[in-house]
Short mmCIF file of C-alpha atoms and ligand atoms in Angstrom, two decimals:
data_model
loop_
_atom_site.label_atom_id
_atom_site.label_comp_id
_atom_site.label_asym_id
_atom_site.label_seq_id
_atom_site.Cartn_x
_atom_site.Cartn_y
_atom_site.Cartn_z
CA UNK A 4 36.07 70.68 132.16
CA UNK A 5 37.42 72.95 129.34
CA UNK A 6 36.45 75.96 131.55
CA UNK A 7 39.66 76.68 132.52
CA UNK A 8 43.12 75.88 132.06
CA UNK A 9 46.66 75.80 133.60
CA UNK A 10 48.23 79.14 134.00
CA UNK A 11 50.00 79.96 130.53
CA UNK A 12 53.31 80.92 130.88
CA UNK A 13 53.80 82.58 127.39
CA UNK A 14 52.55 85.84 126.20
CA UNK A 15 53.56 89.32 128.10
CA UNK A 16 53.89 89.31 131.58
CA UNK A 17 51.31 92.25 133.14
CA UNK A 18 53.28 94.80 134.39
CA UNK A 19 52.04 95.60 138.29
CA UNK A 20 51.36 99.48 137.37
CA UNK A 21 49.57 99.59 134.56
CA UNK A 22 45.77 98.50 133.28
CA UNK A 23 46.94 95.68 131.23
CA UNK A 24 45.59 93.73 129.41
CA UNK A 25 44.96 95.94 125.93
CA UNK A 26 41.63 95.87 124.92
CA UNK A 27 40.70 96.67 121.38
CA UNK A 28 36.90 95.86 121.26
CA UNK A 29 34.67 93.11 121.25
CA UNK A 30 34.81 90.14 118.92
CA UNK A 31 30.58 90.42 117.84
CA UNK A 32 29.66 87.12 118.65
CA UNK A 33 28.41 85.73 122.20
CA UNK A 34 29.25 87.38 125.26
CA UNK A 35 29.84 85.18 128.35
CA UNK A 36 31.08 85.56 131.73
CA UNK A 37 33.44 82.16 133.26
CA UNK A 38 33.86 82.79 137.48
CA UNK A 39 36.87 80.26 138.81
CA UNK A 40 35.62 79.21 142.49
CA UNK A 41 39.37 77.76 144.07
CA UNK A 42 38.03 75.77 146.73
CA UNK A 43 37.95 72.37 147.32
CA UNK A 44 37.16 70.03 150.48
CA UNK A 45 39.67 67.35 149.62
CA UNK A 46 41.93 67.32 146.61
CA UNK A 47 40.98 63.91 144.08
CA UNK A 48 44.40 62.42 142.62
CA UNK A 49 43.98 63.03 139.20
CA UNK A 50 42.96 66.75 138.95
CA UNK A 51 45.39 69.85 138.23
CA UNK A 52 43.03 72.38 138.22
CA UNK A 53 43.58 75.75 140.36
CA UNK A 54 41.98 74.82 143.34
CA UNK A 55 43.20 74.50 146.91
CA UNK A 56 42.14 72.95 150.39
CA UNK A 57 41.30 74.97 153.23
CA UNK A 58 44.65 73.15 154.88
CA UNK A 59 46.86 74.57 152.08
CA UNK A 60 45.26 78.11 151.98
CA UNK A 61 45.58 78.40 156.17
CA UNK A 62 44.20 82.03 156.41
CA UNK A 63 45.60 83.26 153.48
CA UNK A 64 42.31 83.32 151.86
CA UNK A 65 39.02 82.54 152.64
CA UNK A 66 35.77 82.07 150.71
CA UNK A 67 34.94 85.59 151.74
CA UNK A 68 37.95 86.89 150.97
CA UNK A 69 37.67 85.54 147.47
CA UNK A 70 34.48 86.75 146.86
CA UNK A 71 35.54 90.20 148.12
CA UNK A 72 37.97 89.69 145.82
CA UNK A 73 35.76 88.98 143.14
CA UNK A 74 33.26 91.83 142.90
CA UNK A 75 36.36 94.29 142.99
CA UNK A 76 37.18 92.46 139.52
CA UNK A 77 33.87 92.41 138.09
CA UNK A 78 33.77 96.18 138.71
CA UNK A 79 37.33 96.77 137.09
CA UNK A 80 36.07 94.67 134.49
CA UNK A 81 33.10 96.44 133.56
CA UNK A 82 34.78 99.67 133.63
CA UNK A 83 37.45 98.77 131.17
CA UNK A 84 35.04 97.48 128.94
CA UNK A 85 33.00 100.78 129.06
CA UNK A 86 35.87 102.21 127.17
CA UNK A 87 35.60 100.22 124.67
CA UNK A 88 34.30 101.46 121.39
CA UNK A 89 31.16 98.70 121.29
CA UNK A 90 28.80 98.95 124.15
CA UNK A 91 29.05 96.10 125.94
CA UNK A 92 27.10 93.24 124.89
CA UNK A 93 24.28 91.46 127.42
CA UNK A 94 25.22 88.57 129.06
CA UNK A 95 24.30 85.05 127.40
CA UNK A 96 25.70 82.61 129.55
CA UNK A 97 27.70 82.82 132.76
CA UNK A 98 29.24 79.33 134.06
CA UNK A 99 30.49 78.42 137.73
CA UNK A 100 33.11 76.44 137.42
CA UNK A 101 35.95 75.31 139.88
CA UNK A 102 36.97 73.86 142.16
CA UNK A 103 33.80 72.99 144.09
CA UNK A 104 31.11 75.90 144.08
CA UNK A 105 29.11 73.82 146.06
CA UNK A 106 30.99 74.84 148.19
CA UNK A 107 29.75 78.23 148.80
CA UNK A 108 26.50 77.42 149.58
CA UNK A 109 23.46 78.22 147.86
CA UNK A 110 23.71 81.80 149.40
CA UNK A 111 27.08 82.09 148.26
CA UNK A 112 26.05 81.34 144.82
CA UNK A 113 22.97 83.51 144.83
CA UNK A 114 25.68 86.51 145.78
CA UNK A 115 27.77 85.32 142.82
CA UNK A 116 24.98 85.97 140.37
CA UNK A 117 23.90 89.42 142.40
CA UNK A 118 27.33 90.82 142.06
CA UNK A 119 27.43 90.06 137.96
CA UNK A 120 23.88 91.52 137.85
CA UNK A 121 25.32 94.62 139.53
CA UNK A 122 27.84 95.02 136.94
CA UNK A 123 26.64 93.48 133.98
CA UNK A 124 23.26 93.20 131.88
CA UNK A 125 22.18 89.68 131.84
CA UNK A 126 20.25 89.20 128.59
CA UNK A 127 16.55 87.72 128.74
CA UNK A 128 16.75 83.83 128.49
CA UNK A 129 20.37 84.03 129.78
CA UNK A 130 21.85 80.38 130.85
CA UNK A 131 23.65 80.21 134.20
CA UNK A 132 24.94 77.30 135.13
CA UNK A 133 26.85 76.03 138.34
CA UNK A 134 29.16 73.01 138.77
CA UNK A 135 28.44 71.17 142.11
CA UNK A 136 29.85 68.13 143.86
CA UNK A 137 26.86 65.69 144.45
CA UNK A 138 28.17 65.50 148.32
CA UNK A 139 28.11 69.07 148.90
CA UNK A 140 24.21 69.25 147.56
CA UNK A 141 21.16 69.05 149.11
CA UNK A 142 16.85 69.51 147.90
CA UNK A 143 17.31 72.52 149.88
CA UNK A 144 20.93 73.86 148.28
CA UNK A 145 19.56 73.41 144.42
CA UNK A 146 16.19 74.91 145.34
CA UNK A 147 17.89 78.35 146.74
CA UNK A 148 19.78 78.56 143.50
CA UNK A 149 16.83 77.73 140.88
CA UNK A 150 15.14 80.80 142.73
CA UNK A 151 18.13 82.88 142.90
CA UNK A 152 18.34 82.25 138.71
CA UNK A 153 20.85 79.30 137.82
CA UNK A 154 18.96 77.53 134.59
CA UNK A 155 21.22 74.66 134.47
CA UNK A 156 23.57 72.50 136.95
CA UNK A 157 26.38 70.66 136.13
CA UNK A 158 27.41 67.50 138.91
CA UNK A 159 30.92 65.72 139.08
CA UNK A 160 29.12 61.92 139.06
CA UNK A 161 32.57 60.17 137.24
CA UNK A 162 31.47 56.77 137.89
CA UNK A 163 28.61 54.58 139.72
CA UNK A 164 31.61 51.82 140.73
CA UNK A 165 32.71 52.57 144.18
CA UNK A 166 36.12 50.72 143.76
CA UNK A 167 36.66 53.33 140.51
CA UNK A 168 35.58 56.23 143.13
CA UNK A 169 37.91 55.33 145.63
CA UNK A 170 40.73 55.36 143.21
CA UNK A 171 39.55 58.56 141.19
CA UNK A 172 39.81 59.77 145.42
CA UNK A 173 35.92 60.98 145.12
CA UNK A 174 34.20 61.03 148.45
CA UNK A 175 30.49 60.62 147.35
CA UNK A 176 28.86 57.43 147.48
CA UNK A 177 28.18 55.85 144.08
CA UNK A 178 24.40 56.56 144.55
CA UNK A 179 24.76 60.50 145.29
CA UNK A 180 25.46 61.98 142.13
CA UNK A 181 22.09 60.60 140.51
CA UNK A 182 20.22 61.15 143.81
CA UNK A 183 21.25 64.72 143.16
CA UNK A 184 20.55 65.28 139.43
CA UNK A 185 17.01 63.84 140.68
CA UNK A 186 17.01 66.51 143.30
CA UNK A 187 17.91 69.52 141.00
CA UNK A 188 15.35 68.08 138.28
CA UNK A 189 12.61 68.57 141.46
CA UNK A 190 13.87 71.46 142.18
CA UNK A 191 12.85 72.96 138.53
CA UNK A 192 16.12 72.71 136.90
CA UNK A 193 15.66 71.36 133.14
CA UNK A 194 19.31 71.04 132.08
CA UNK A 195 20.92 68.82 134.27
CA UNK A 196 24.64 67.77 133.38
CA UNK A 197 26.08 64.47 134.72
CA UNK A 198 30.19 64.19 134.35
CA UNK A 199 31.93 61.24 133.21
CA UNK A 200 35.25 59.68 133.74
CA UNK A 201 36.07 56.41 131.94
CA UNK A 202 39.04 54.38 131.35
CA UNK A 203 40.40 55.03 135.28
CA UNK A 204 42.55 51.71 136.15
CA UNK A 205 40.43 48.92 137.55
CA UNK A 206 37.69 50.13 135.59
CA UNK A 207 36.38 46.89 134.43
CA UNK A 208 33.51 47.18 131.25
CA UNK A 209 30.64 46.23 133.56
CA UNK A 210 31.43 48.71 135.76
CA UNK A 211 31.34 51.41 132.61
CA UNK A 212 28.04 49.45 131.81
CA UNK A 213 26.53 50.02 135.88
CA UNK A 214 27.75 53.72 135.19
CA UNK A 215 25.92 54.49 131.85
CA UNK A 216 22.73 52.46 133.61
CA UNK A 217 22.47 55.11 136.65
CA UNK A 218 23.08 57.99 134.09
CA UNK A 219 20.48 57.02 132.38
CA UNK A 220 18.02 56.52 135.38
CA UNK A 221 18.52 60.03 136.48
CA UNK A 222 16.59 61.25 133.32
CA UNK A 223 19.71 63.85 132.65
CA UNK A 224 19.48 65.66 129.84
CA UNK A 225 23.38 66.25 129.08
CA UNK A 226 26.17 64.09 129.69
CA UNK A 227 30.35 64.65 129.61
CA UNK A 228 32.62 62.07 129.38
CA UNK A 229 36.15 62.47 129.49
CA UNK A 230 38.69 60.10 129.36
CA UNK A 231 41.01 59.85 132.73
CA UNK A 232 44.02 61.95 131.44
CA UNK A 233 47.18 61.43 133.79
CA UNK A 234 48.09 64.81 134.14
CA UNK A 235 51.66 65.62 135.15
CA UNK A 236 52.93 66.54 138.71
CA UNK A 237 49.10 65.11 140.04
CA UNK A 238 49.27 61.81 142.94
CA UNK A 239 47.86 59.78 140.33
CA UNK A 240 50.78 60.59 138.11
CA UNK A 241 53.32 59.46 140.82
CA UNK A 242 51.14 56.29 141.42
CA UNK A 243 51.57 55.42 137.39
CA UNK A 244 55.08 56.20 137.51
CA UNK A 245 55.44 54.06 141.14
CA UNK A 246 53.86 51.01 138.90
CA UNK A 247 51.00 51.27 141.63
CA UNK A 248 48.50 51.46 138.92
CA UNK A 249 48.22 51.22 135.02
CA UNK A 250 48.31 53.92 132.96
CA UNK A 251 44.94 53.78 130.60
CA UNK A 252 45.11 51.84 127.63
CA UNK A 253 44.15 53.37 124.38
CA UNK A 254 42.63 50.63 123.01
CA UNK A 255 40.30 50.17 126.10
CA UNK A 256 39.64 53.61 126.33
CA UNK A 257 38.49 53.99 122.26
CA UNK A 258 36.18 50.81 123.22
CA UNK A 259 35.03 52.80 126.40
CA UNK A 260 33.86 55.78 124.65
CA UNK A 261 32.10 53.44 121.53
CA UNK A 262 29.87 52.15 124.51
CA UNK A 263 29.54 55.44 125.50
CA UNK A 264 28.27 56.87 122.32
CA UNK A 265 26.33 53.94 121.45
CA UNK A 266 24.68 53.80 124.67
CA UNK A 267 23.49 57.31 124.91
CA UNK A 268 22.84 57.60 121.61
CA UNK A 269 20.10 54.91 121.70
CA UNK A 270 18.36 57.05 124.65
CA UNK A 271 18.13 59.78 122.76
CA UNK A 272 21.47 61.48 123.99
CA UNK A 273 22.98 62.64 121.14
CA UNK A 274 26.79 64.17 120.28
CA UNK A 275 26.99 67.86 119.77
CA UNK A 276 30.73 67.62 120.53
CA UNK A 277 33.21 64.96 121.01
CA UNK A 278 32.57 64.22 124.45
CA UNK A 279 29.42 65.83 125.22
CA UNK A 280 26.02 64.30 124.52
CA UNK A 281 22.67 66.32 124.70
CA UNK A 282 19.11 65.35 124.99
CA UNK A 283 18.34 68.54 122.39
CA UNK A 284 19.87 71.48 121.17
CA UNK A 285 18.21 73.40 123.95
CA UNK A 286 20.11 71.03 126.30
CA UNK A 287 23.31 71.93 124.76
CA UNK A 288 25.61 73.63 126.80
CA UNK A 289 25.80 77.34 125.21
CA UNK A 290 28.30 78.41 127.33
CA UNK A 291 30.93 76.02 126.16
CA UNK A 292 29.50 76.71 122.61
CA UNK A 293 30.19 80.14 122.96
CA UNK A 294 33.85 79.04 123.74
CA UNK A 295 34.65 76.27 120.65
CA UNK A 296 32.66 79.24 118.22
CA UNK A 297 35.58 81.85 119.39
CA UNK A 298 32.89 84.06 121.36
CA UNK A 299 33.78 86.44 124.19
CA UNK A 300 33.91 85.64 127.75
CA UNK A 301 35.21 87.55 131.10
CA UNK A 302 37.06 84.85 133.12
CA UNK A 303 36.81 86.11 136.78
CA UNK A 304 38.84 84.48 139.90
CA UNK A 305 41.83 83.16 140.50
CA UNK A 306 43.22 81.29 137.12
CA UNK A 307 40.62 81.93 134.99
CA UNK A 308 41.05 82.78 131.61
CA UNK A 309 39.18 85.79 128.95
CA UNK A 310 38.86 86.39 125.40
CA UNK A 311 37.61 89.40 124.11
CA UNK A 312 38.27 90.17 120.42
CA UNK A 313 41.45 88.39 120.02
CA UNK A 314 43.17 89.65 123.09
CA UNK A 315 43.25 86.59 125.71
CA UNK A 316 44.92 86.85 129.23
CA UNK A 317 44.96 84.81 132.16
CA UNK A 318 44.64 85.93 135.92
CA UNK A 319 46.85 85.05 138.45
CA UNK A 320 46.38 81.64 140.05
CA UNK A 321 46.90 81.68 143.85
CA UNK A 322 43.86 83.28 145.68
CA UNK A 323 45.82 85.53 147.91
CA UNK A 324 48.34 87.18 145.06
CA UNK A 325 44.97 87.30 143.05
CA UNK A 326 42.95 89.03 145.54
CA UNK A 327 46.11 91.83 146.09
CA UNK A 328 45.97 92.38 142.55
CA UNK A 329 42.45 93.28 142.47
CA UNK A 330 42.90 95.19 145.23
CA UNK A 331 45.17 97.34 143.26
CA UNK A 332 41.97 98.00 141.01
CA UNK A 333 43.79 96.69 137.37
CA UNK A 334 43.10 93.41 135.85
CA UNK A 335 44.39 90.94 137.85
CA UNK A 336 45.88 89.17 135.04
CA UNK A 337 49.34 87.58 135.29
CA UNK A 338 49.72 87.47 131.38
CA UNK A 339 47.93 88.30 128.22
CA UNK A 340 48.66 87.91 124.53
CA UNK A 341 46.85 89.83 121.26
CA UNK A 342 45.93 86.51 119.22
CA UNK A 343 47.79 86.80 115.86
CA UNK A 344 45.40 85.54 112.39
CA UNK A 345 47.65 82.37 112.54
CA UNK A 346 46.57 81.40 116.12
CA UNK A 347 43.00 82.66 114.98
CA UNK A 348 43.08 80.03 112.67
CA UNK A 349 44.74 77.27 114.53
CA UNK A 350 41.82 77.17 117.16
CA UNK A 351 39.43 77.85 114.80
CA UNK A 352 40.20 74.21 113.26
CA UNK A 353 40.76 73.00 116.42
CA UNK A 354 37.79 73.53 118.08
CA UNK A 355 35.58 73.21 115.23
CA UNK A 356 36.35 70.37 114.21
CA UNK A 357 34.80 68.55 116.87
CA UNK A 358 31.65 69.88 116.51
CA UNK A 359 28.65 67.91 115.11
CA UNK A 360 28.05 70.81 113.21
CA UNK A 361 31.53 70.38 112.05
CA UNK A 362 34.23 72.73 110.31
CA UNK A 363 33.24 75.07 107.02
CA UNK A 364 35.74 73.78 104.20
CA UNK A 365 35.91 77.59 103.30
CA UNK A 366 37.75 78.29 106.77
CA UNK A 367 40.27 76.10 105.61
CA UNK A 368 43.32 77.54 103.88
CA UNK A 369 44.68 75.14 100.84
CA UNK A 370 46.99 73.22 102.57
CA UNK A 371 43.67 72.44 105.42
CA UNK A 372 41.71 71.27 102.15
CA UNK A 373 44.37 69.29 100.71
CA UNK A 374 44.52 67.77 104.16
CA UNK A 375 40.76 67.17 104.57
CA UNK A 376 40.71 65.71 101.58
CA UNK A 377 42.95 62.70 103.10
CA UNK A 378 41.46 62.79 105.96
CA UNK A 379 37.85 62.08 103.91
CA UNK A 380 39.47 59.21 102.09
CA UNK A 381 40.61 57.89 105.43
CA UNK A 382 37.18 57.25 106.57
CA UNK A 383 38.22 59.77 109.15
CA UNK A 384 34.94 62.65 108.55
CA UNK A 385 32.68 63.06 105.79
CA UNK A 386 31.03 66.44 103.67
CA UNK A 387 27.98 67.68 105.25
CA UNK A 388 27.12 70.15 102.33
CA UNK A 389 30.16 72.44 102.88
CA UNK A 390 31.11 71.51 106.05
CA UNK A 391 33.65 69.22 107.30
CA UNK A 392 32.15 66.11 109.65
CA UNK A 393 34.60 63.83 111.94
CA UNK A 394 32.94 60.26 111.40
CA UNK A 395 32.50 57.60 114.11
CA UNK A 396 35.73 56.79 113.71
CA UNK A 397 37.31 60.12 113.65
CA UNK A 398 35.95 60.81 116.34
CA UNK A 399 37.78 58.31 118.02
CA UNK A 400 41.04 59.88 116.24
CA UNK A 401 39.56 63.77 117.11
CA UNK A 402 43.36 64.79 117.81
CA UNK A 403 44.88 63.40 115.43
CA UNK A 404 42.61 64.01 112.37
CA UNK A 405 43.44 68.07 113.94
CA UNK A 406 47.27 67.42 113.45
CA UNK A 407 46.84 66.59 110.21
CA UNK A 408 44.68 69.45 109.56
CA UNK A 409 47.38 71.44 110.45
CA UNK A 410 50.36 70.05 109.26
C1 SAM B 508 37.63 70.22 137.49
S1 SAM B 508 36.05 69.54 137.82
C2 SAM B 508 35.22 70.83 138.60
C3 SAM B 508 33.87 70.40 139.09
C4 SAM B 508 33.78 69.54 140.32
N1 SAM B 508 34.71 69.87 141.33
C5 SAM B 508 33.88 68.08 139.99
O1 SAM B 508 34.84 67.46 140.39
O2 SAM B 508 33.00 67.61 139.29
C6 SAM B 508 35.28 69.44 136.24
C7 SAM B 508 35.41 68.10 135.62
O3 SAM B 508 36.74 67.87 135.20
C8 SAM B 508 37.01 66.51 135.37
N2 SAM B 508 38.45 66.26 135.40
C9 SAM B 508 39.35 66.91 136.17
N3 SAM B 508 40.59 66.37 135.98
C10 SAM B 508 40.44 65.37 135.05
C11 SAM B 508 41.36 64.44 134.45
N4 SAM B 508 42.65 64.43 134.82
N5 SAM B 508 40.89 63.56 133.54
C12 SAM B 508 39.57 63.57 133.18
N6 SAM B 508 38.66 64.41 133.74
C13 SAM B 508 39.09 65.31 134.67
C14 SAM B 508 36.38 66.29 136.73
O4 SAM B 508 36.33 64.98 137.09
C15 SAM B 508 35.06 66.98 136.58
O5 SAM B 508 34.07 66.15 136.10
S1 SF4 B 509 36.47 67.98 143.40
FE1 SF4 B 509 36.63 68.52 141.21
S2 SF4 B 509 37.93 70.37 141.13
FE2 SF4 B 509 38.12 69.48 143.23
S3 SF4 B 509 39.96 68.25 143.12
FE3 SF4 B 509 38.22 66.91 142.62
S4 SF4 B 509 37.99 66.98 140.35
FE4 SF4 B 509 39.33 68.68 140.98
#
């Protein structure tokens, strides 16, 4: 889920003639490669990411189309980056995200990971991981994709209540998602990721409890859970506003995720971030490391965001305008921005912070230790040798104890 985000609307605008974004070099640390698949087969209420029916898309794009699309921007990619002055690095990670890349089909996502192998070096022990609907998956589907070279699979469960489904608009029974992580664990996959929403209205705390219970028979060994944000301009937004349902209640939704924690926890799913949980640090997701450590990454299709050594830019959202763009062989970014050491900073302290391995005190400039100092006597995180720990409690407070780090 923090794979991509709404277009940004800040920054320079990319002109239409020229090869922006400017590229200086590459940042040193992990190089990773994000592709943004814009499909989905029915749109759930609550979710503004860039990703469109095949209703609102008619035939201005097409799976095809988009993938067409694709490989023309992996090439332009890989070209700009040969002028860089660093060679560029191997590939560590690649994640498909969306959107549904289900979707495609386990051919469809073989020809995904063909087309970055064409381009780019993928480094020995590389993890490639796909999202996938549990509805749109089959023995078959994860099979084709464990021998095509995807290490890791990441499935959209949300809950095992079928009333909370139906709300949340998900069209998989409540039994599918863990039939599936079952299915990709036979199929040889290892690092299987089971998604999370709690705190959806009408969630009641046995229903959280029948949730954790069928994550925990699927014998994952990653979870995410998120809490149900009400995101603006979405149909669950408009049903809030309408008084058709509640908006979540903090207070529930801090005693959801303590269940949460405490629950997985005891099974030997432990926090590595604030709202994901790994069996071991090999289960970790090191793709979404790469992005809270301020590593590199190529975002590729429609929407998706890069960063390569402090120059970020975002692509243009709608797969049709997209797909011209990268027809006119430049970037097709919509906007980029050069990072300045103050924004460095402010996601540095952002992002580390909610990391189990928590936030170096010496990345903090004096008003940040003044401020952490508080936030210590607060009962709000704790010194781990040098570095700065949220505590159970602070974890619950993740956003604010960051304000205050800030401030
Ligand atoms: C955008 S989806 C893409 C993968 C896939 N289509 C799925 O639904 O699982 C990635 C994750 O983001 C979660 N998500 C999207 N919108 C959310 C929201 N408003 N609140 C909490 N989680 C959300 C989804 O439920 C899903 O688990
Ligand atoms: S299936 Fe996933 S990406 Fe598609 S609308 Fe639902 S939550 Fe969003």
């Amino acid at each position: 889920m923090t794979s991509t985000a709404p277009e940004r609307t800040s920054g320079n605008a990319a002109a239409d003639d020229a090869g922006l974004p400017v590229l200086r070099d590459f940042g040193g640390g992990a190089f990773g490669i994000y592709v943004h698949v814009p499909f989905c087969a029915t749109r759930c209420g609550y979710c503004d990411f860039n990703t469109y029916t095949a209703g609102e898309l008619g035939s201005s794009s097409s799976p095809e189309s988009w993938f067409e699309a694709l490989r023309g921007e992996f090439a332009t990619a890989a070209a700009q980056f040969d002028a860089l002055p660093s060679a560029t690095p191997a590939v560590e990670t690649v994640f498909v995200g969306g959107g549904t890349p289900s979707l495609l089909g386990g051919d469809g996502l073989a020809g995904v990971l063909d087309a970055i192998r064409e381009n780019f070096t993928l480094a020995p022990g590389a993890e490639v991981t796909t999202e996938s609907n549990p509805e749109s998956t089959s023995p078959e589907f994860f099979e084709r994709i464990r021998a095509a070279g995807y290490t890791r699979v990441s499935l959209g469960m949300q809950s095992a209540a079928q009333h909370v489904l139906k709300i949340l608009d998900r069209t998989h029974t409540p039994g599918r998602a863990v039939a599936a992580a079952r299915e990709a664990r036979e199929a040889g996959f290892e690092h299987v990721n089971l998604d999370l929403i709690y705190g959806t209205p009408g969630e009641t705390d046995a229903d959280l409890d029948a949730s954790l219970d069928a994550v925990l028979s699927a014998g994952v060994d990653h979870v995410s859970a998120y809490s149900l944000i009400v995101e603006d301009g979405t149909a669950l937004a408009r049903r809030v506003r309408r008084g058709e349902l509640p908006a979540p209640d903090d207070d529930v939704l801090a005693a959801r995720y303590e269940r949460i924690d405490s629950r997985l926890e005891a099974a030997g799913l432990h926090w590595y971030e604030v709202s994901n949980w790994a069996a071991s640090d090999a289960g970790r997701c090191r793709h979404n490391l790469g992005y809270w450590d301020g590593g590199d990454w190529l975002g590729a299709g429609p929407g998706a965001h890069s960063h390569v050594g402090g120059t970020r830019w975002w692509n243009v959202k709608h797969p049709a305008r997209y797909a011209d763009r990268v027809a006119t062989g430049v970037l097709p970014a919509a906007g980029w921005e050069s990072l300045t050491a103050e924004e460095r900073y402010t996601e540095r302290v952002m992002l580390t912070v909610r990391l189990r391995t928590g936030l170096p005190l010496e990345d903090l400039d004096p008003a940040g230790r003044r401020a952490a100092d508080r936030v210590i006597a607060d009962g709000l995180a704790e010194l781990t040798g040098d570095r700065l720990v949220l505590t159970d409690r602070g974890r619950l407070l993740a956003d604010g104890v960051v304000r205050d780090l800030l401030s």
